């Protein structure tokens, strides 16, 4: 019988998956702040062979990568044989961007005989159906800004830069880069009023890049994202249905009501 292994990063997603799959085997990585408790085994990524061995010893057949994980600082002196074999390919992939790195990681675990599952596959309720998820109905102006944001992200997808942007009255106020969504929203919140006089309100648009492997890099929004959007003066967040993780919906509903913002799921772009 299949057993799930959760390779846990930071944030609320790994605990949510564990709650749904209490028999899963959990491990996390050295240097990663996580919510899996003190008993979760910790492995340095430099010794990836030990990770394979631990998964096999635990009877794991399927693995899911869940939670935030930044690029690790690798120490060649600590490499085991498996990492030494992987390192040249990993370094080459890093020069091509995050998508290339994630594709290599998936291929590596598949080559070891593990089936790689997406968080949305092991916890289907994570994503949203098209329509209003929380808050009040977005206006026509909000939807026009969302359409502009989707177009911006579609045009930049091949550059492998980010998964989100902020648009207000047709003006792009921020674009997600390596620093992530929270940093982008802080940047938007700090935009001087004189530059935003014609860009009141606005929306955060969040969607996967074209060709992105959703098994290991699905965008996510949660209550903190909605709070940050409200603090940045936005009217709400627009995501794509079925391919963005929505965390802690009861709390999202409360934040939306308290802050007067919305979360809307649009049909994926053709």
mmCIF file of C-alpha atoms in Angstrom:
data_model
loop_
_atom_site.group_PDB
_atom_site.id
_atom_site.type_symbol
_atom_site.label_atom_id
_atom_site.label_comp_id
_atom_site.label_asym_id
_atom_site.label_seq_id
_atom_site.Cartn_x
_atom_site.Cartn_y
_atom_site.Cartn_z
ATOM 1 C CA UNK A 1 0.000 0.000 0.000
ATOM 2 C CA UNK A 2 1.267 3.502 -0.862
ATOM 3 C CA UNK A 3 2.660 5.646 1.938
ATOM 4 C CA UNK A 4 3.017 9.384 1.627
ATOM 5 C CA UNK A 5 6.188 11.242 2.557
ATOM 6 C CA UNK A 6 5.924 14.973 3.312
ATOM 7 C CA UNK A 7 9.087 16.929 2.582
ATOM 8 C CA UNK A 8 8.209 19.936 4.683
ATOM 9 C CA UNK A 9 9.243 23.542 4.320
ATOM 10 C CA UNK A 10 7.856 26.483 6.254
ATOM 11 C CA UNK A 11 4.307 27.687 6.643
ATOM 12 C CA UNK A 12 0.887 26.180 7.306
ATOM 13 C CA UNK A 13 0.633 23.858 4.307
ATOM 14 C CA UNK A 14 2.724 20.887 5.603
ATOM 15 C CA UNK A 15 0.714 20.619 8.867
ATOM 16 C CA UNK A 16 -2.532 20.778 6.875
ATOM 17 C CA UNK A 17 -1.405 17.868 4.706
ATOM 18 C CA UNK A 18 -0.295 15.896 7.757
ATOM 19 C CA UNK A 19 -3.680 16.441 9.377
ATOM 20 C CA UNK A 20 -5.329 14.919 6.306
ATOM 21 C CA UNK A 21 -2.721 12.103 6.105
ATOM 22 C CA UNK A 22 -1.790 11.317 9.732
ATOM 23 C CA UNK A 23 0.131 8.188 8.716
ATOM 24 C CA UNK A 24 2.475 10.134 6.453
ATOM 25 C CA UNK A 25 6.203 10.207 7.134
ATOM 26 C CA UNK A 26 7.488 13.753 7.640
ATOM 27 C CA UNK A 27 10.968 15.151 7.246
ATOM 28 C CA UNK A 28 12.305 18.651 6.967
ATOM 29 C CA UNK A 29 15.569 20.339 6.065
ATOM 30 C CA UNK A 30 18.396 21.908 8.038
ATOM 31 C CA UNK A 31 18.045 25.657 8.334
ATOM 32 C CA UNK A 32 14.323 25.705 7.547
ATOM 33 C CA UNK A 33 11.878 27.158 10.061
ATOM 34 C CA UNK A 34 8.898 24.819 10.071
ATOM 35 C CA UNK A 35 5.750 23.983 12.032
ATOM 36 C CA UNK A 36 6.105 20.201 12.104
ATOM 37 C CA UNK A 37 7.164 19.931 15.733
ATOM 38 C CA UNK A 38 10.446 18.962 17.390
ATOM 39 C CA UNK A 39 10.196 15.278 16.500
ATOM 40 C CA UNK A 40 10.330 15.760 12.730
ATOM 41 C CA UNK A 41 13.678 14.441 11.457
ATOM 42 C CA UNK A 42 15.920 17.104 9.952
ATOM 43 C CA UNK A 43 18.246 16.430 7.019
ATOM 44 C CA UNK A 44 20.913 18.624 5.421
ATOM 45 C CA UNK A 45 20.226 18.911 1.706
ATOM 46 C CA UNK A 46 23.961 18.304 1.134
ATOM 47 C CA UNK A 47 23.313 14.646 1.970
ATOM 48 C CA UNK A 48 20.387 13.890 -0.277
ATOM 49 C CA UNK A 49 21.239 10.185 -0.293
ATOM 50 C CA UNK A 50 20.307 10.073 3.396
ATOM 51 C CA UNK A 51 16.919 11.543 2.498
ATOM 52 C CA UNK A 52 16.309 8.829 -0.090
ATOM 53 C CA UNK A 53 17.336 6.178 2.441
ATOM 54 C CA UNK A 54 15.085 7.548 5.192
ATOM 55 C CA UNK A 55 12.094 7.650 2.855
ATOM 56 C CA UNK A 56 12.672 4.061 1.744
ATOM 57 C CA UNK A 57 13.190 2.852 5.305
ATOM 58 C CA UNK A 58 9.855 4.432 6.251
ATOM 59 C CA UNK A 59 8.123 2.625 3.390
ATOM 60 C CA UNK A 60 7.390 5.838 1.470
ATOM 61 C CA UNK A 61 6.273 5.408 -2.131
ATOM 62 C CA UNK A 62 4.808 8.859 -2.871
ATOM 63 C CA UNK A 63 6.292 12.217 -1.865
ATOM 64 C CA UNK A 64 4.866 15.718 -1.687
ATOM 65 C CA UNK A 65 6.936 18.887 -1.411
ATOM 66 C CA UNK A 66 5.053 21.367 0.738
ATOM 67 C CA UNK A 67 5.814 24.743 2.284
ATOM 68 C CA UNK A 68 8.328 27.484 1.677
ATOM 69 C CA UNK A 69 11.940 26.578 0.975
ATOM 70 C CA UNK A 70 14.613 28.980 -0.219
ATOM 71 C CA UNK A 71 17.631 27.901 -2.204
ATOM 72 C CA UNK A 72 19.991 26.124 0.207
ATOM 73 C CA UNK A 73 23.622 27.066 0.787
ATOM 74 C CA UNK A 74 25.462 23.969 -0.372
ATOM 75 C CA UNK A 75 28.763 22.835 1.157
ATOM 76 C CA UNK A 76 30.667 20.537 -1.238
ATOM 77 C CA UNK A 77 32.726 19.226 1.680
ATOM 78 C CA UNK A 78 29.538 17.715 3.109
ATOM 79 C CA UNK A 79 28.240 16.117 -0.093
ATOM 80 C CA UNK A 80 27.419 12.431 -0.060
ATOM 81 C CA UNK A 81 27.791 10.335 -3.209
ATOM 82 C CA UNK A 82 24.272 11.075 -4.433
ATOM 83 C CA UNK A 83 24.707 14.822 -4.051
ATOM 84 C CA UNK A 84 28.113 14.731 -5.744
ATOM 85 C CA UNK A 85 26.465 13.054 -8.742
ATOM 86 C CA UNK A 86 23.594 15.543 -8.732
ATOM 87 C CA UNK A 87 25.593 18.730 -8.078
ATOM 88 C CA UNK A 88 26.761 19.485 -11.658
ATOM 89 C CA UNK A 89 23.198 19.182 -12.949
ATOM 90 C CA UNK A 90 21.872 21.239 -10.038
ATOM 91 C CA UNK A 91 24.368 24.041 -10.608
ATOM 92 C CA UNK A 92 23.499 24.127 -14.307
ATOM 93 C CA UNK A 93 19.788 24.254 -13.477
ATOM 94 C CA UNK A 94 20.324 27.127 -11.039
ATOM 95 C CA UNK A 95 21.669 29.197 -13.913
ATOM 96 C CA UNK A 96 18.380 28.687 -15.754
ATOM 97 C CA UNK A 97 16.029 29.737 -12.943
ATOM 98 C CA UNK A 98 13.782 28.232 -10.318
ATOM 99 C CA UNK A 99 11.600 26.314 -12.774
ATOM 100 C CA UNK A 100 14.620 24.406 -14.073
ATOM 101 C CA UNK A 101 15.732 23.604 -10.514
ATOM 102 C CA UNK A 102 12.286 22.312 -9.565
ATOM 103 C CA UNK A 103 12.023 20.190 -12.706
ATOM 104 C CA UNK A 104 15.384 18.636 -11.838
ATOM 105 C CA UNK A 105 14.279 17.938 -8.258
ATOM 106 C CA UNK A 106 11.130 16.204 -9.487
ATOM 107 C CA UNK A 107 13.084 14.148 -12.007
ATOM 108 C CA UNK A 108 15.642 13.180 -9.369
ATOM 109 C CA UNK A 109 13.046 11.806 -6.972
ATOM 110 C CA UNK A 110 11.211 10.050 -9.800
ATOM 111 C CA UNK A 111 14.487 8.448 -10.879
ATOM 112 C CA UNK A 112 14.796 7.122 -7.319
ATOM 113 C CA UNK A 113 11.419 5.404 -7.709
ATOM 114 C CA UNK A 114 9.207 7.857 -5.823
ATOM 115 C CA UNK A 115 5.965 9.191 -7.263
ATOM 116 C CA UNK A 116 5.920 12.983 -6.847
ATOM 117 C CA UNK A 117 2.480 14.321 -5.921
ATOM 118 C CA UNK A 118 1.236 17.872 -5.789
ATOM 119 C CA UNK A 119 -0.188 19.290 -2.573
ATOM 120 C CA UNK A 120 -3.458 19.814 -4.451
ATOM 121 C CA UNK A 121 -3.504 16.102 -5.315
ATOM 122 C CA UNK A 122 -3.194 14.891 -1.724
ATOM 123 C CA UNK A 123 -5.422 17.656 -0.357
ATOM 124 C CA UNK A 124 -7.899 18.551 -3.149
ATOM 125 C CA UNK A 125 -9.779 21.133 -1.061
ATOM 126 C CA UNK A 126 -6.676 23.360 -1.143
ATOM 127 C CA UNK A 127 -7.662 25.096 -4.360
ATOM 128 C CA UNK A 128 -10.727 27.198 -5.129
ATOM 129 C CA UNK A 129 -13.518 26.901 -7.650
ATOM 130 C CA UNK A 130 -14.091 29.887 -9.925
ATOM 131 C CA UNK A 131 -15.998 32.730 -8.288
ATOM 132 C CA UNK A 132 -16.045 34.595 -5.004
ATOM 133 C CA UNK A 133 -14.002 32.899 -2.269
ATOM 134 C CA UNK A 134 -14.320 35.555 0.443
ATOM 135 C CA UNK A 135 -15.414 39.156 0.913
ATOM 136 C CA UNK A 136 -17.588 41.312 -1.300
ATOM 137 C CA UNK A 137 -18.039 41.092 -5.048
ATOM 138 C CA UNK A 138 -15.207 42.764 -7.005
ATOM 139 C CA UNK A 139 -16.169 45.714 -9.188
ATOM 140 C CA UNK A 140 -15.782 45.985 -12.947
ATOM 141 C CA UNK A 141 -12.735 48.169 -12.314
ATOM 142 C CA UNK A 142 -11.225 45.470 -10.111
ATOM 143 C CA UNK A 143 -11.756 42.859 -12.814
ATOM 144 C CA UNK A 144 -10.222 45.162 -15.420
ATOM 145 C CA UNK A 145 -7.146 45.519 -13.204
ATOM 146 C CA UNK A 146 -7.064 41.737 -12.785
ATOM 147 C CA UNK A 147 -7.167 41.243 -16.553
ATOM 148 C CA UNK A 148 -4.243 43.655 -16.877
ATOM 149 C CA UNK A 149 -2.346 41.761 -14.192
ATOM 150 C CA UNK A 150 -2.920 38.421 -15.898
ATOM 151 C CA UNK A 151 -1.626 39.899 -19.148
ATOM 152 C CA UNK A 152 1.515 41.214 -17.431
ATOM 153 C CA UNK A 153 2.207 37.802 -15.912
ATOM 154 C CA UNK A 154 1.543 36.029 -19.207
ATOM 155 C CA UNK A 155 4.035 38.266 -21.000
ATOM 156 C CA UNK A 156 6.764 37.766 -18.374
ATOM 157 C CA UNK A 157 6.199 34.034 -17.717
ATOM 158 C CA UNK A 158 9.052 32.943 -19.970
ATOM 159 C CA UNK A 159 11.480 35.047 -17.915
ATOM 160 C CA UNK A 160 10.799 32.952 -14.758
ATOM 161 C CA UNK A 161 10.605 36.019 -12.507
ATOM 162 C CA UNK A 162 7.515 35.715 -10.329
ATOM 163 C CA UNK A 163 3.924 34.628 -9.890
ATOM 164 C CA UNK A 164 2.220 37.844 -8.888
ATOM 165 C CA UNK A 165 1.801 41.541 -9.557
ATOM 166 C CA UNK A 166 -0.249 44.475 -8.289
ATOM 167 C CA UNK A 167 -2.328 46.600 -10.657
ATOM 168 C CA UNK A 168 -4.458 49.655 -9.845
ATOM 169 C CA UNK A 169 -6.401 51.586 -12.492
ATOM 170 C CA UNK A 170 -4.315 49.882 -15.142
ATOM 171 C CA UNK A 171 -0.991 50.876 -13.530
ATOM 172 C CA UNK A 172 1.439 48.210 -12.366
ATOM 173 C CA UNK A 173 2.478 49.143 -8.816
ATOM 174 C CA UNK A 174 4.562 46.075 -8.079
ATOM 175 C CA UNK A 175 5.883 42.850 -9.528
ATOM 176 C CA UNK A 176 6.861 39.765 -7.547
ATOM 177 C CA UNK A 177 10.538 38.861 -7.737
ATOM 178 C CA UNK A 178 12.842 36.594 -5.734
ATOM 179 C CA UNK A 179 11.912 38.354 -2.488
ATOM 180 C CA UNK A 180 8.321 37.083 -2.726
ATOM 181 C CA UNK A 181 4.761 38.350 -2.386
ATOM 182 C CA UNK A 182 5.089 39.848 1.102
ATOM 183 C CA UNK A 183 8.052 41.983 0.041
ATOM 184 C CA UNK A 184 6.177 43.159 -3.054
ATOM 185 C CA UNK A 185 3.145 44.181 -0.989
ATOM 186 C CA UNK A 186 5.367 46.053 1.495
ATOM 187 C CA UNK A 187 6.895 47.897 -1.453
ATOM 188 C CA UNK A 188 3.425 48.800 -2.741
ATOM 189 C CA UNK A 189 2.299 49.939 0.716
ATOM 190 C CA UNK A 190 5.300 52.284 0.875
ATOM 191 C CA UNK A 191 4.569 53.905 -2.481
ATOM 192 C CA UNK A 192 4.191 57.672 -1.906
ATOM 193 C CA UNK A 193 0.630 58.966 -2.120
ATOM 194 C CA UNK A 194 1.595 61.451 -4.845
ATOM 195 C CA UNK A 195 2.477 58.512 -7.094
ATOM 196 C CA UNK A 196 -0.792 56.722 -6.306
ATOM 197 C CA UNK A 197 -3.192 59.624 -6.757
ATOM 198 C CA UNK A 198 -4.462 58.024 -9.953
ATOM 199 C CA UNK A 199 -4.076 54.474 -8.702
ATOM 200 C CA UNK A 200 -6.417 54.097 -5.728
ATOM 201 C CA UNK A 201 -7.446 50.588 -4.747
ATOM 202 C CA UNK A 202 -6.187 47.893 -7.078
ATOM 203 C CA UNK A 203 -5.699 44.146 -6.891
ATOM 204 C CA UNK A 204 -3.001 41.579 -6.308
ATOM 205 C CA UNK A 205 -3.031 38.996 -9.104
ATOM 206 C CA UNK A 206 -1.511 35.612 -8.307
ATOM 207 C CA UNK A 207 -1.212 32.778 -10.830
ATOM 208 C CA UNK A 208 1.283 30.081 -11.868
ATOM 209 C CA UNK A 209 3.729 30.778 -14.656
ATOM 210 C CA UNK A 210 3.064 29.045 -17.960
ATOM 211 C CA UNK A 211 4.541 25.543 -17.900
ATOM 212 C CA UNK A 212 5.130 25.631 -14.138
ATOM 213 C CA UNK A 213 5.116 22.223 -12.441
ATOM 214 C CA UNK A 214 2.315 22.613 -9.918
ATOM 215 C CA UNK A 215 3.425 19.515 -8.037
ATOM 216 C CA UNK A 216 6.291 21.417 -6.460
ATOM 217 C CA UNK A 217 5.648 25.118 -6.999
ATOM 218 C CA UNK A 218 1.964 25.963 -6.729
ATOM 219 C CA UNK A 219 1.354 29.577 -5.696
ATOM 220 C CA UNK A 220 -0.430 30.075 -2.376
ATOM 221 C CA UNK A 221 -2.436 32.750 -0.598
ATOM 222 C CA UNK A 222 -3.578 32.828 3.001
ATOM 223 C CA UNK A 223 -4.900 35.187 5.666
ATOM 224 C CA UNK A 224 -1.561 36.967 5.960
ATOM 225 C CA UNK A 225 -1.549 37.637 2.215
ATOM 226 C CA UNK A 226 -5.011 39.157 2.447
ATOM 227 C CA UNK A 227 -3.999 41.290 5.440
ATOM 228 C CA UNK A 228 -0.910 42.520 3.568
ATOM 229 C CA UNK A 229 -3.039 43.354 0.515
ATOM 230 C CA UNK A 230 -5.405 45.374 2.706
ATOM 231 C CA UNK A 231 -2.465 47.174 4.363
ATOM 232 C CA UNK A 232 -1.170 48.048 0.896
ATOM 233 C CA UNK A 233 -4.499 49.755 0.157
ATOM 234 C CA UNK A 234 -5.727 47.146 -2.304
ATOM 235 C CA UNK A 235 -9.335 46.128 -2.828
ATOM 236 C CA UNK A 236 -8.565 42.436 -2.995
ATOM 237 C CA UNK A 237 -6.761 39.469 -4.505
ATOM 238 C CA UNK A 238 -7.539 37.646 -7.737
ATOM 239 C CA UNK A 239 -6.169 34.133 -8.249
ATOM 240 C CA UNK A 240 -6.817 31.455 -10.834
ATOM 241 C CA UNK A 241 -9.229 28.675 -9.945
ATOM 242 C CA UNK A 242 -7.802 25.204 -9.433
ATOM 243 C CA UNK A 243 -4.114 26.087 -9.429
ATOM 244 C CA UNK A 244 -3.474 28.373 -6.441
ATOM 245 C CA UNK A 245 -3.456 27.044 -2.874
ATOM 246 C CA UNK A 246 -5.915 28.798 -0.537
ATOM 247 C CA UNK A 247 -4.879 28.343 3.104
ATOM 248 C CA UNK A 248 -7.127 28.612 6.179
ATOM 249 C CA UNK A 249 -10.380 29.619 4.533
ATOM 250 C CA UNK A 250 -12.285 30.395 7.751
ATOM 251 C CA UNK A 251 -9.617 32.907 8.737
ATOM 252 C CA UNK A 252 -9.498 34.291 5.200
ATOM 253 C CA UNK A 253 -13.256 34.905 5.394
ATOM 254 C CA UNK A 254 -12.815 36.761 8.699
ATOM 255 C CA UNK A 255 -9.953 38.900 7.382
ATOM 256 C CA UNK A 256 -11.947 39.721 4.241
ATOM 257 C CA UNK A 257 -14.927 40.858 6.320
ATOM 258 C CA UNK A 258 -12.886 42.815 8.857
ATOM 259 C CA UNK A 259 -10.644 44.531 6.293
ATOM 260 C CA UNK A 260 -13.230 45.021 3.552
ATOM 261 C CA UNK A 261 -11.242 43.156 0.902
ATOM 262 C CA UNK A 262 -12.073 40.205 -1.343
ATOM 263 C CA UNK A 263 -10.574 37.001 -2.679
ATOM 264 C CA UNK A 264 -11.801 36.033 -6.136
ATOM 265 C CA UNK A 265 -10.899 32.969 -8.234
ATOM 266 C CA UNK A 266 -10.953 33.567 -11.970
ATOM 267 C CA UNK A 267 -11.145 30.940 -14.658
ATOM 268 C CA UNK A 268 -7.609 30.033 -15.819
ATOM 269 C CA UNK A 269 -6.462 31.950 -18.861
ATOM 270 C CA UNK A 270 -6.563 30.027 -22.153
#
